């Protein structure tokens, strides 16, 4: 997820959660949080407990989020946020809590003629590659529920459209042929294919690093016949640390009716 994608994602998130964007410089956002968003992403429960207990005026936080540090001269102007950072993880979590599934319609933009909308089922996935290092990749897939065609980068595409939760006047929706449950199975299958065809040299490299660390551990216990319990604990810890594994999560999804 590139800096531009993080920036666009944050703008959309704060807009949809009614937080005022005070400044947008393309590489930094200044945002005034609402009380609800402060409680969800700022991790200061004791402050809000005090405010509610004393019935004091609330003062939601204002955030300065830097999405591209290379374009900032003053390194103390705000909080750097990037894919994998704790703040962005918290926002992903909040997005999942608030809107794990949506139903949206593309608007007619003033066109009074009868229109027809085609149903698409979309899922945003997060694929995490774990060993002693971590890599996370986002995939946004959308499937046409009429002909079954699957499109990548679907989130970027629909971000450019005028979408609302209400059906426009003089518009009707095609009845989907592929059921959403079947569509989800097909998208899950595609994600599995993407993972299988990915470069897995990272796993082999993790295994080599594990073997080197194990050699060092065995060196310290060389000649010790009855190894203490600490040896087995350290050995198990190394295996857990370097063991390659992949986790697939669904961030959110939706049913979109598009022209």
Coordinates of N, CA, C and O in Angstrom, one line a residue, residues 107-117 168-172 259:
X107 N -24.9 6.9 -8.6 CA -25.9 7.9 -8.8 C -25.9 8.3 -10.3 O -25.0 8.1 -11.1
X108 N -27.1 8.9 -10.7 CA -27.3 9.2 -12.1 C -26.7 10.5 -12.5 O -26.7 10.9 -13.7
X109 N -26.3 11.4 -11.5 CA -25.7 12.7 -11.8 C -26.6 13.6 -12.7 O -26.2 14.2 -13.6
X110 N -27.9 13.6 -12.3 CA -28.8 14.4 -13.0 C -29.4 13.9 -14.2 O -30.3 14.5 -14.9
X111 N -29.1 12.7 -14.6 CA -29.7 12.1 -15.8 C -31.0 11.5 -15.5 O -31.2 10.6 -14.7
X112 N -32.1 12.1 -16.0 CA -33.5 11.7 -15.7 C -34.0 10.5 -16.5 O -35.1 10.1 -16.3
X113 N -33.2 10.0 -17.4 CA -33.6 8.9 -18.2 C -33.6 7.6 -17.4 O -32.8 7.5 -16.4
X114 N -34.4 6.6 -17.7 CA -34.3 5.4 -17.0 C -32.9 4.8 -17.1 O -32.3 4.7 -18.2
X115 N -32.4 4.3 -16.0 CA -31.1 3.7 -16.0 C -31.1 2.3 -15.5 O -32.1 1.8 -14.8
X116 N -30.1 1.5 -15.8 CA -30.0 0.1 -15.3 C -28.7 -0.1 -14.6 O -27.6 0.4 -15.1
X117 N -28.7 -0.6 -13.4 CA -27.5 -0.9 -12.7 C -27.1 -2.3 -12.6 O -28.0 -3.2 -12.3
X168 N -31.1 5.7 -7.0 CA -31.5 6.9 -7.7 C -32.9 6.7 -8.4 O -33.3 5.6 -8.6
X169 N -33.6 7.8 -8.6 CA -34.9 7.8 -9.2 C -34.7 7.3 -10.7 O -33.7 7.5 -11.3
X170 N -35.8 6.7 -11.2 CA -35.9 6.2 -12.6 C -34.7 5.2 -12.9 O -34.2 5.2 -14.0
X171 N -34.4 4.4 -11.9 CA -33.3 3.5 -12.0 C -33.8 2.1 -11.5 O -34.5 2.1 -10.5
X172 N -33.4 1.1 -12.1 CA -33.7 -0.3 -11.6 C -32.4 -1.1 -11.6 O -31.5 -0.9 -12.4
X259 N -23.3 1.4 -13.1 CA -23.7 1.5 -14.5 C -22.9 0.7 -15.4 O -21.7 0.5 -15.2

